XYZ file of C-alpha atoms in Angstrom:
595
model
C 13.475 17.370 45.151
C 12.852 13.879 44.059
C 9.316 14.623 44.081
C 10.250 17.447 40.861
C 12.711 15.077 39.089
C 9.720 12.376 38.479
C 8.623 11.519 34.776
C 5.103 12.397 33.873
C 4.207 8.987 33.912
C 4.969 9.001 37.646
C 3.529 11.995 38.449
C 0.206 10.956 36.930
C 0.673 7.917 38.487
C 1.122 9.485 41.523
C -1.822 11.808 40.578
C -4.438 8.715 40.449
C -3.385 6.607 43.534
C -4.043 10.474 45.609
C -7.432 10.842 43.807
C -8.541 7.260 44.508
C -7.612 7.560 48.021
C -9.417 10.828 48.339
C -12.356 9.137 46.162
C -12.450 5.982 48.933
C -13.208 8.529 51.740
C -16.454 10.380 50.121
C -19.654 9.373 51.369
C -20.554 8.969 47.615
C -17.499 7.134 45.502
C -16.924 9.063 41.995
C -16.203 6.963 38.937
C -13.937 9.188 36.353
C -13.639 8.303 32.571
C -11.491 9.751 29.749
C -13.338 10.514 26.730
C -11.674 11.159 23.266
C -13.595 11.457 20.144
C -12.530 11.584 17.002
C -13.330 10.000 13.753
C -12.532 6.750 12.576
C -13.850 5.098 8.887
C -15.733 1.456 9.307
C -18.329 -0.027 6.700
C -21.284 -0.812 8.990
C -23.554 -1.350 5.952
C -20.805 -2.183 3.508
C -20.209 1.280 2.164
C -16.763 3.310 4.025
C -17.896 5.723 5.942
C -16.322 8.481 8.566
C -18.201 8.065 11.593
C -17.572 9.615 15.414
C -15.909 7.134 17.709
C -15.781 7.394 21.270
C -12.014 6.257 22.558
C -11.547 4.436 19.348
C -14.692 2.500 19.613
C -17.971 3.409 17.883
C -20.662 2.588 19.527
C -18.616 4.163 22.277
C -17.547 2.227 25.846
C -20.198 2.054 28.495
C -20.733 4.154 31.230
C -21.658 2.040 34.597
C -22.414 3.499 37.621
C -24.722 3.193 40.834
C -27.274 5.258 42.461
C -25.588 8.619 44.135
C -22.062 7.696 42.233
C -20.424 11.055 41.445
C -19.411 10.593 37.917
C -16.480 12.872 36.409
C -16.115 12.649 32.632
C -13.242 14.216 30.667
C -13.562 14.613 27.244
C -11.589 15.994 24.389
C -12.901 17.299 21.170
C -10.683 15.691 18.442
C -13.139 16.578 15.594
C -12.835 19.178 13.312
C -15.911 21.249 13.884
C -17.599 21.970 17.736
C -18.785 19.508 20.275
C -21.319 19.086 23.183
C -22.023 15.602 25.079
C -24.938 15.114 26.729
C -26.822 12.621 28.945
C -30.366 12.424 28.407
C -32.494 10.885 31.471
C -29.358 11.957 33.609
C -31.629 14.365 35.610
C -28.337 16.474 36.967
C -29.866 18.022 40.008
C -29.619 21.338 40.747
C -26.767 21.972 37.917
C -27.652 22.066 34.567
C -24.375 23.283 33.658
C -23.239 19.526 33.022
C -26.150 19.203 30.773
C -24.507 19.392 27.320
C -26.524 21.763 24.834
C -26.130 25.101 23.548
C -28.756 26.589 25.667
C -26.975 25.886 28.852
C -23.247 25.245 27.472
C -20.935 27.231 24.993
C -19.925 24.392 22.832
C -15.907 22.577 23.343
C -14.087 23.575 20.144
C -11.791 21.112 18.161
C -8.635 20.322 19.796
C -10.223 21.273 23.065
C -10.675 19.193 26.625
C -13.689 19.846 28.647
C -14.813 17.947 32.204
C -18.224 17.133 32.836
C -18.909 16.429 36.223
C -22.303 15.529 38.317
C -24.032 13.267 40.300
C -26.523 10.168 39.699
C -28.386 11.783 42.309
C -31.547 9.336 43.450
C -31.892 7.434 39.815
C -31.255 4.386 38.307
C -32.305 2.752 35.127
C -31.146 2.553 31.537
C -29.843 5.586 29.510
C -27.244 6.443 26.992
C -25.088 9.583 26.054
C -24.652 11.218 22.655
C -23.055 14.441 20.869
C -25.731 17.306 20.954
C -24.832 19.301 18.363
C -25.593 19.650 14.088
C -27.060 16.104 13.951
C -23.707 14.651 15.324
C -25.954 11.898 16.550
C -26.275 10.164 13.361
C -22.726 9.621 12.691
C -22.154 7.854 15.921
C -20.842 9.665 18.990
C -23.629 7.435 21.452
C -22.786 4.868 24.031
C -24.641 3.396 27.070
C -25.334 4.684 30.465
C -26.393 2.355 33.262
C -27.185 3.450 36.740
C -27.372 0.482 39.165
C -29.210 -0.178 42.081
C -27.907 0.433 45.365
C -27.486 -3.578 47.386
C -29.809 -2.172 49.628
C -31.982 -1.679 47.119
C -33.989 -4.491 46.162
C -34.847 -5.050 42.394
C -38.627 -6.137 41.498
C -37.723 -9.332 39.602
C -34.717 -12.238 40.339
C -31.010 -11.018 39.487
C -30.576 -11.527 35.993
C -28.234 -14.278 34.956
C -26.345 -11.434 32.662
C -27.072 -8.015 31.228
C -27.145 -6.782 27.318
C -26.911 -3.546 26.269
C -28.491 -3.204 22.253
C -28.254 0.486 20.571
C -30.796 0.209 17.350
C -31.121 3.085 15.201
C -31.490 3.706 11.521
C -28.560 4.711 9.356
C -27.464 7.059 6.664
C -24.380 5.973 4.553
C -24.140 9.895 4.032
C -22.178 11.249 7.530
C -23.960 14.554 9.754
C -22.331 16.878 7.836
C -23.782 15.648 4.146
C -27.782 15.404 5.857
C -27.178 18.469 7.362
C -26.359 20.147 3.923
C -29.803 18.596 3.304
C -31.556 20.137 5.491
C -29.990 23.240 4.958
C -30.958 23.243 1.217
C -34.582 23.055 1.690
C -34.632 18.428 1.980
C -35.785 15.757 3.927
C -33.224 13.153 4.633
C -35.381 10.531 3.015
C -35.147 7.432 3.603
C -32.188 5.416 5.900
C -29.827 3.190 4.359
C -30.637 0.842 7.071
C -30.615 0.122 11.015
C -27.156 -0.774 13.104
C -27.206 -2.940 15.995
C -24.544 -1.784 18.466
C -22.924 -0.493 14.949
C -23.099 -3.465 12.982
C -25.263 -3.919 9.725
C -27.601 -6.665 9.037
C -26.887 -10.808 8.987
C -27.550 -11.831 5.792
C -31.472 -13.011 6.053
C -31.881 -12.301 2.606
C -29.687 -12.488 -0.040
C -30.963 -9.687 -2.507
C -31.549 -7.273 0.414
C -28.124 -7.453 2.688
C -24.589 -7.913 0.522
C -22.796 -10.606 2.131
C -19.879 -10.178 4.009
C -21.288 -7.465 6.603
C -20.417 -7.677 10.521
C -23.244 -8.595 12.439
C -24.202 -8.488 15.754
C -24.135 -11.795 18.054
C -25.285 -12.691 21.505
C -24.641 -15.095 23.100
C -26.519 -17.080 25.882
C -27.020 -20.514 27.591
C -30.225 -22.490 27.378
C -32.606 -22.208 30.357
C -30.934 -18.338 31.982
C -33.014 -15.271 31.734
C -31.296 -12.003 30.779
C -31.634 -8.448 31.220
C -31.332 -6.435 27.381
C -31.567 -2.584 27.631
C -32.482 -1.711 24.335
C -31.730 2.167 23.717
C -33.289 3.701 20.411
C -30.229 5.934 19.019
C -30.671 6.336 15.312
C -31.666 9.593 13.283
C -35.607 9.548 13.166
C -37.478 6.156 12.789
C -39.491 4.685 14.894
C -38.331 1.006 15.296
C -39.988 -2.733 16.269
C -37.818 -4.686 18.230
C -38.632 -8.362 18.642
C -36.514 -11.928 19.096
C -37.687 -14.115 17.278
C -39.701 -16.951 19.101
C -38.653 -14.967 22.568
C -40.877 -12.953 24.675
C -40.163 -9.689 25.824
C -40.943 -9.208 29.327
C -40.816 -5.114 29.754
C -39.313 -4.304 33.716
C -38.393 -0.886 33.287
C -38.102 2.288 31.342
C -35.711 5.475 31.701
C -35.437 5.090 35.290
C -38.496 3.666 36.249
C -39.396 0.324 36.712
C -42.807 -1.037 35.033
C -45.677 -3.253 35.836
C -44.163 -6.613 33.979
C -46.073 -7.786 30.848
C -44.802 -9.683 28.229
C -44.663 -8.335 24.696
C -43.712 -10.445 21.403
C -42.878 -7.056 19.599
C -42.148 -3.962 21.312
C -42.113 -0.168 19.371
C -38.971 1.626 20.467
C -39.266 5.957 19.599
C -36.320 7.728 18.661
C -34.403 8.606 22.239
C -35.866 6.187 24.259
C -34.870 2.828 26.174
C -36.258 0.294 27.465
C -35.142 -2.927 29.528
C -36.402 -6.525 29.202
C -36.075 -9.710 30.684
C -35.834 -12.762 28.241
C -35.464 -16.150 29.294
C -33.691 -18.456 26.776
C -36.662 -21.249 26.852
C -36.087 -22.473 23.118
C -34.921 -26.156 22.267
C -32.115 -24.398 20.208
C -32.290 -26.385 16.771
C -30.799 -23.299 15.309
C -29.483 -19.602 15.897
C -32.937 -17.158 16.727
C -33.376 -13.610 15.046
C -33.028 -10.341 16.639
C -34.577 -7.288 14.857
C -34.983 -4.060 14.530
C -37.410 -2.619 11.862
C -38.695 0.260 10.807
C -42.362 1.097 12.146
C -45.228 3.844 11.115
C -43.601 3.556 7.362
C -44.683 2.027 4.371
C -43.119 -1.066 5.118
C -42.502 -2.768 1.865
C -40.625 0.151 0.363
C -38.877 0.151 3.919
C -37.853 -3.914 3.556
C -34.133 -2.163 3.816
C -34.654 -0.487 6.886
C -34.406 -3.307 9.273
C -31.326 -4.548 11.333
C -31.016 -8.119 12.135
C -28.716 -10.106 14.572
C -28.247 -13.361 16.444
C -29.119 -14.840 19.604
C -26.715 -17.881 19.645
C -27.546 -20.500 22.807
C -24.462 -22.242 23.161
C -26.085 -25.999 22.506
C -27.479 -24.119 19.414
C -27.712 -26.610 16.182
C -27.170 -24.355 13.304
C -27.423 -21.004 11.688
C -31.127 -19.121 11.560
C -32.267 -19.381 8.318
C -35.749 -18.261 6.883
C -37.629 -15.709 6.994
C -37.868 -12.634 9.923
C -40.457 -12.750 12.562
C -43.087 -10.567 11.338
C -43.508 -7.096 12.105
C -47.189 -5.698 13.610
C -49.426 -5.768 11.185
C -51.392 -3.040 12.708
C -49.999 -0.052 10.566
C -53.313 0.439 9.087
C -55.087 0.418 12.820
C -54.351 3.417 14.362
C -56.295 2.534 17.979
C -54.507 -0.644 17.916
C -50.853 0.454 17.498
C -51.703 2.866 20.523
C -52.706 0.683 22.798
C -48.766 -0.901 23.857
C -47.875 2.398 25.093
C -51.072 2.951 27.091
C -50.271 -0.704 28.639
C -47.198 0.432 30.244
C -47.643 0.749 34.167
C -45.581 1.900 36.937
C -44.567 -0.474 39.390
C -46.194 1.406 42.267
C -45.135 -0.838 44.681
C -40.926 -1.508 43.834
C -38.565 0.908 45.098
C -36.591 2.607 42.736
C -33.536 4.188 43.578
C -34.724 5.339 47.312
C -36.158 2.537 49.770
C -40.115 4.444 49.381
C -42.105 2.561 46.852
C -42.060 4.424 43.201
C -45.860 4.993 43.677
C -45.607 6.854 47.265
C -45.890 10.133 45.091
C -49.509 10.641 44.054
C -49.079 12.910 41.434
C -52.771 12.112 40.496
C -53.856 14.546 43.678
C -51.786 17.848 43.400
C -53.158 20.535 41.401
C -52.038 21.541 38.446
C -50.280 25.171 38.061
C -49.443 25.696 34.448
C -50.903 24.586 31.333
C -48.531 24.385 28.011
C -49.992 23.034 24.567
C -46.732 22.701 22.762
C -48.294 22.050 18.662
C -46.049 21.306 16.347
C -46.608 21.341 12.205
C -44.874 20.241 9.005
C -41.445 22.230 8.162
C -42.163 25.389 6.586
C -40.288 27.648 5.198
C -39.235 30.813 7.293
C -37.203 33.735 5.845
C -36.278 31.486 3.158
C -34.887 28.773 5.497
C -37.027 25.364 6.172
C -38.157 24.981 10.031
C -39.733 23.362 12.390
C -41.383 25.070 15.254
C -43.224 24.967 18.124
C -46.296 26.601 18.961
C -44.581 28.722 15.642
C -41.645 29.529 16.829
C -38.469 27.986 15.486
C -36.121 28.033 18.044
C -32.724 30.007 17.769
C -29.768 29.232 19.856
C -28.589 31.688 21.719
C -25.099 33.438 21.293
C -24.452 33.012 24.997
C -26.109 30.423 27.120
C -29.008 30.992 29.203
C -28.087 31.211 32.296
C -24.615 32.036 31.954
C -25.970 34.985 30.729
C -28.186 36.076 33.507
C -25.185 35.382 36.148
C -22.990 38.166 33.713
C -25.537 40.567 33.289
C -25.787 39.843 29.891
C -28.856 41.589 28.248
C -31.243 40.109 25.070
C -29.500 36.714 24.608
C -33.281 35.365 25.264
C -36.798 36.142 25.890
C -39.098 34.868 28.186
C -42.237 34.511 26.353
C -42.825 31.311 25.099
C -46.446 30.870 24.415
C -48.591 28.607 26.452
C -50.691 27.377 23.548
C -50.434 28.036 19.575
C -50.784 31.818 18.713
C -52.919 32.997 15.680
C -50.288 34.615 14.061
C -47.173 34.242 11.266
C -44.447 31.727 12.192
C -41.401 33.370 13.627
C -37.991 32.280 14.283
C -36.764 33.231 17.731
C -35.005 32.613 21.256
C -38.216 32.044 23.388
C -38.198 30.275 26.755
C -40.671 28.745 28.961
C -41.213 30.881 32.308
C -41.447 27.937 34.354
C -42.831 27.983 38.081
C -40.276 26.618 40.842
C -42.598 23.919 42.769
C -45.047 24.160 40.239
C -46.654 21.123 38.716
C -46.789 21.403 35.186
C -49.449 20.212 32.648
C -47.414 19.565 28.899
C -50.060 18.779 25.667
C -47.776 17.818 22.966
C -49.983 18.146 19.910
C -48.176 16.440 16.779
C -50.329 18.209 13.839
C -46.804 17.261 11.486
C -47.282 13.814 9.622
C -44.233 11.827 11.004
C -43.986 9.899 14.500
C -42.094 12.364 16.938
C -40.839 11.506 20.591
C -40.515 14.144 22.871
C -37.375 14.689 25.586
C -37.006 17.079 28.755
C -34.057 17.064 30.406
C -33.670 17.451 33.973
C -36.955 15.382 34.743
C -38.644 12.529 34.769
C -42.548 13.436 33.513
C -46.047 11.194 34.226
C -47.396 10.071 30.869
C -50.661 10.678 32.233
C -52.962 9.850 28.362
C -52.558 9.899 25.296
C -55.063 9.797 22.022
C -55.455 10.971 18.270
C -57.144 14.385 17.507
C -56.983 17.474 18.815
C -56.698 17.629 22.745
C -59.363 19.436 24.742
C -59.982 19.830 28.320
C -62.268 17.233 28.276
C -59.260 14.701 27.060
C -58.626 15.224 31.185
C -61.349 12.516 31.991
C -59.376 9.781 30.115
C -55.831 10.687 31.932
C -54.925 7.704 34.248
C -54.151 9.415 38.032
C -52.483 6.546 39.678
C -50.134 4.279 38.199
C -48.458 6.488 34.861
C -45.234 5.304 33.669
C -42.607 7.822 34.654
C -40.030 8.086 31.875
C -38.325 11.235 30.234
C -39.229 10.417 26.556
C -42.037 9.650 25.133
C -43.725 9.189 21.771
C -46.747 11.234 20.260
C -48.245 10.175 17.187
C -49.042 11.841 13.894
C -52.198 13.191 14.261
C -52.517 13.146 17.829
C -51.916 14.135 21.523
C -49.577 13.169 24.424
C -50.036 14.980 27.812
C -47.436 14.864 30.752
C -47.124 15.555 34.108
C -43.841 17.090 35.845
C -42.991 18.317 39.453
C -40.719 21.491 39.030
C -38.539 21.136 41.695
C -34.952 21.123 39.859
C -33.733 24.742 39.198
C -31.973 25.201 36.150
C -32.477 26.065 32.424
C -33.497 22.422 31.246
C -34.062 21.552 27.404
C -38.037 21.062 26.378
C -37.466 19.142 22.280
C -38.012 16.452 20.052
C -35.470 13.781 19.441
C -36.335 13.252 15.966
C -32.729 14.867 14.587
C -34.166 16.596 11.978
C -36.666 18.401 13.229
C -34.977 18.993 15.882
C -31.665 20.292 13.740
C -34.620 22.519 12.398
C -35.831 24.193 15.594
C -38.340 22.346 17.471
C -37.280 22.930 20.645
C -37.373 25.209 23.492
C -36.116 25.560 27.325
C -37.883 25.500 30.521
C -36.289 28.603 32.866
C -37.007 27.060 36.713
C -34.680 29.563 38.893
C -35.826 30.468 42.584
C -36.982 33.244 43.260
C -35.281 33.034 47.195
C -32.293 31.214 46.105
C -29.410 31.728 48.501
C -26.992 29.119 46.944
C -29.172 25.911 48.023
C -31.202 24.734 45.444
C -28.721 25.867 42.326
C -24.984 24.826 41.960
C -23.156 28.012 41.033
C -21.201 27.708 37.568
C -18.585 25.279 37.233
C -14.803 26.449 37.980
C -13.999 25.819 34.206
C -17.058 27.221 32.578
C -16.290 27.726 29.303
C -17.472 30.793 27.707
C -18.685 32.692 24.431
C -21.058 35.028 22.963
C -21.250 38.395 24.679
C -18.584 36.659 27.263
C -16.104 35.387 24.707
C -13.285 37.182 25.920
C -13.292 36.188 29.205
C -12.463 32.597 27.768
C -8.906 31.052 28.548
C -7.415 28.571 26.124
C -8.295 25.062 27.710
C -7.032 23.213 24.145
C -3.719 21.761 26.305
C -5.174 20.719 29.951
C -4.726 17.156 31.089
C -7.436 14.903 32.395
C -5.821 15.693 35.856
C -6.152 19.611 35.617
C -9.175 19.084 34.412
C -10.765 16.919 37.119
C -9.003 19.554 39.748
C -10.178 22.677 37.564
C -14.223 21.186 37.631
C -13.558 20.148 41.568
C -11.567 22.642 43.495
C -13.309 22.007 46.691
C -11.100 18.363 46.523
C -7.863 20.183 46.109
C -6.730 20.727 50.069
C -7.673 16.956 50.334
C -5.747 15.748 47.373
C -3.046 17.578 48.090
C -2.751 15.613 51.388
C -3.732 12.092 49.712
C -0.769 13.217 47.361
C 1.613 13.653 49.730
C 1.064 10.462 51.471
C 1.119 8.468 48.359
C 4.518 10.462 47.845
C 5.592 9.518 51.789
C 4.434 5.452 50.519
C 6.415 5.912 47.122
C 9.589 7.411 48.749
């Protein structure tokens, strides 16, 4: 009876020291977090603005885990409008029902809790998470996600002396909603009002272009230790340089994968992607050093604005940086120059990744190729009166009900599978049209950018080969020029105005997995589709049946039960309910200890 008297606090209390002890005895360990956003009003560039914080924080806290780690995530919508999270590069095998976005989730509505939970299965690397929904993105919402190695899983360089995470991204002083009013009326968002560094504005390099008075970002370091900085590109839609000023950048590892070293004393960073570097502090410190972030592919001296700047600060350091910004590439003009960094990066055939086998045991330049997709996308246009983007001409439509929570309930028309495998001759469309993708296939993607603007690509629930690149049109001769043995393996990837991008992809993760660009407006505008990868023989092995609390709408809206009151707790046990006999008993026990 004691047991029924307890306070809350007790019994959650008691709640945590059961799941911990249940959590100790898994073969895998799962690390849980509480996730609460809501708004909170801060002046990044000097100007109040609303912007999404993550557990009061914004950027929000960091997500750390290791190879295999199950990783349980509550969170609880307290904005006013809908929410989806979701965790790019996060490959979530065999259950793209953790993935976060509308295609494979109904959305959590305001006041609501929802548990995401999945596994780091085989991955490591440098990632971060993000709101999905109505350009969320670029009012904050994003925070890091590191997977670790495993300690018996040697890395390919000497253990860092300590580890910076850096989210760059341009800024709007106008919040989602007011950009995507924008877009709704026909606009382009125009120009940022600048780039954050982990949410900070700019130190004040220049006097008539940053107001004084602005918080700044500062790292800190000791002269002669290297460092690892994972530098994630979060903002709206800019392309952005990242350099340190008389530092170089020695690249080790992208989305997952871990690179052929080379130093770099600029690097381009795409919308959506990350990158890690080692930097050794090997200055004689006579003052503070620059870090920036500026904006790239632009016209850069109506752009000046559009850079963030902080400060590496070596603790012998002799005064404040002063003067003017390392300069940017001056190869805007040189289109075969600016391409050749990303052709540079190699895969490090010969380091193991997150599995003991070397990262180049899988030569992907040998197996044939099964399905060919030339994905082109165009300028905006206008389509029944609306602006859109498209792909291949279609401007993608959301469904009412999710993809495949549809085909579990029998639910007819929410999606078509016809997505074209190259552009059609024929009047641009807006429509729900999915990619027929082969189980075990191997998959050839040309992502033809015929719109004017930079545009990095995403697809969740892989990582793809970047296996060439070039400007024009792609043909089947562009094949001779693909590199067959030592690609980068990343999940986003940039394709310039003007030309072509071509990856590679093993199809051997069932699921309905997001194919789009991470450019938030065009995205927000419908370039996007899914890949549909189901089994044909599946017997409950290669896909993870829906989750216990799928949440449902559309054609299935009624079957939905009111989750706006649920507890972290009944959460985690509602998403889990294979752990409850075994929690019940770790509960008891801790009751037995307690008693």
């Amino acid at each position: 009876m004691a047991l029924f008297q307890s306070s809350s606090t007790s019994l959650f209390l008691l709640f945590n020291i059961a799941l911990l002890s249940t959590l100790s005895l898994a073969a895998d360990p799962t690390i849980t977090f509480d996730f609460k956003l809501s708004y909170i009003t801060v002046s990044p560039l000097g100007v109040p603005q609303k912007v999404i914080a993550v557990n009061g924080q914004f950027p929000g806290p960091l997500v750390n885990g290791t190879t295999n780690n199950n990783v349980v995530i509550n969170v609880r919508n307290d904005l006013d409008e809908n929410l989806l999270m979701t965790w790019p590069g996060i490959q979530m095998r065999r259950n793209s029902w953790q993935d976060g976005v509308l295609g494979t989730n109904c959305p959590i509505p305001p006041n609501w809790n929802w548990t995401y939970s999945f596994q780091l299965k085989d991955q490591i690397g440098s990632f971060f998470y993000y709101p999905s929904l109505n350009l969320q993105r670029a009012s904050g919402g994003f925070g890091p996600f590191v997977i670790n190695n495993r300690e018996v899983i040697q890395i390919p360089f000497a253990q860092p002396d300590g580890d910076f995470v850096l989210l760059i991204g341009d800024w709007y002083t106008r919040n989602h909603s007011a950009l995507r009013a924008d877009l709704d009326s026909g606009k382009d968002l125009g120009m940022p009002d600048g780039v954050l560094i982990n949410g900070k504005g700019p130190y004040r390099y220049n006097t008539t272009l940053v107001p004084d008075g602005l918080p700044y970002e500062t790292i800190n370091v000791d002269p002669g230790k290297t460092y690892r900085f994972r530098v994630h590109n979060v903002g709206t839609s800019t392309s952005l340089n990242f350099r340190i000023q008389g530092h170089n950048l020695l690249l080790v590892e992208t989305e997952g994968h871990y690179t052929v070293q080379q130093n770099f004393s600029s690097f381009d960073i795409h919308v959506g992607q990350s990158c890690s570097f080692l930097v050794t502090m090997d200055q004689n410190a006579t003052s503070d050093y620059y870090i920036v972030a500026s904006a790239r592919f632009v016209n850069e001296s109506l752009w000046q604005k559009v850079t963030g700047v902080g400060i590496l600060h070596y603790s012998n350091s002799k005064g404040s940086a002063t003067g003017p910004l390392p300069e940017a590439p001056s190869d805007i003009y040189n289109q075969w120059s600016a391409m050749n960094q990303p052709k540079a990066i190699r895969q490090n055939t010969t380091a193991s990744g997150a599995r003991p086998n070397p990262q180049g045991s899988f030569h992907y330049g040998s197996i044939n190729v099964t399905d060919t997709y030339i994905l082109r996308s165009l300028p905006p246009s206008t389509i029944d009166g609306k602006l859109r983007a498209t792909l291949n001409g279609i401007s993608f439509v959301n469904p009412d009900t999710p993809i495949r929570l549809a085909d579990l309930n029998q639910v007819k028309g929410s999606y078509k599978l016809d997505f074209p495998s190259e552009p059609l001759n024929r009047p641009l469309r807006r429509d729900t049209s999915v990619i027929n993708a082969t189980y075990k296939g191997f998959i050839e993607v040309i992502l033809q950018n015929n719109d004017t603007k930079m545009q990095s690509f995403h697809m969740n629930g892989y990582s793809f080969f970047v296996a060439g690149m070039d400007w024009g049109i792609w043909s089947e001769n562009s094949r001779g020029s693909y590199n067959k043995w030592d690609s980068i393996s990343r999940c986003t990837i940039e394709v310039y105005p003007g030309g072509w991008t071509a990856v590679l992809a093993s199809l051997d993760n069932v699921g309905i997995w997001n194919l789009r660009v991470e450019n938030l407006d065009r995205w927000y505008l419908g370039q996007e589709t899914y890949m549909k990868i189901i089994n044909p023989d599946e017997n409950g092995e290669t896909e993870f049946p829906p989750p216990a609390n799928a949440l449902f709408c559309g054609a299935l809206a009624s079957k939905q039960k009111d989750l706006g009151n649920k507890n972290s707790a009944v959460s985690i046990l509602q998403c889990n309910p294979n752990l409850f006999f075994t929690l019940l008993m770790a509960f008891c026990a801790a009751v037995l200890v307690f008693s």
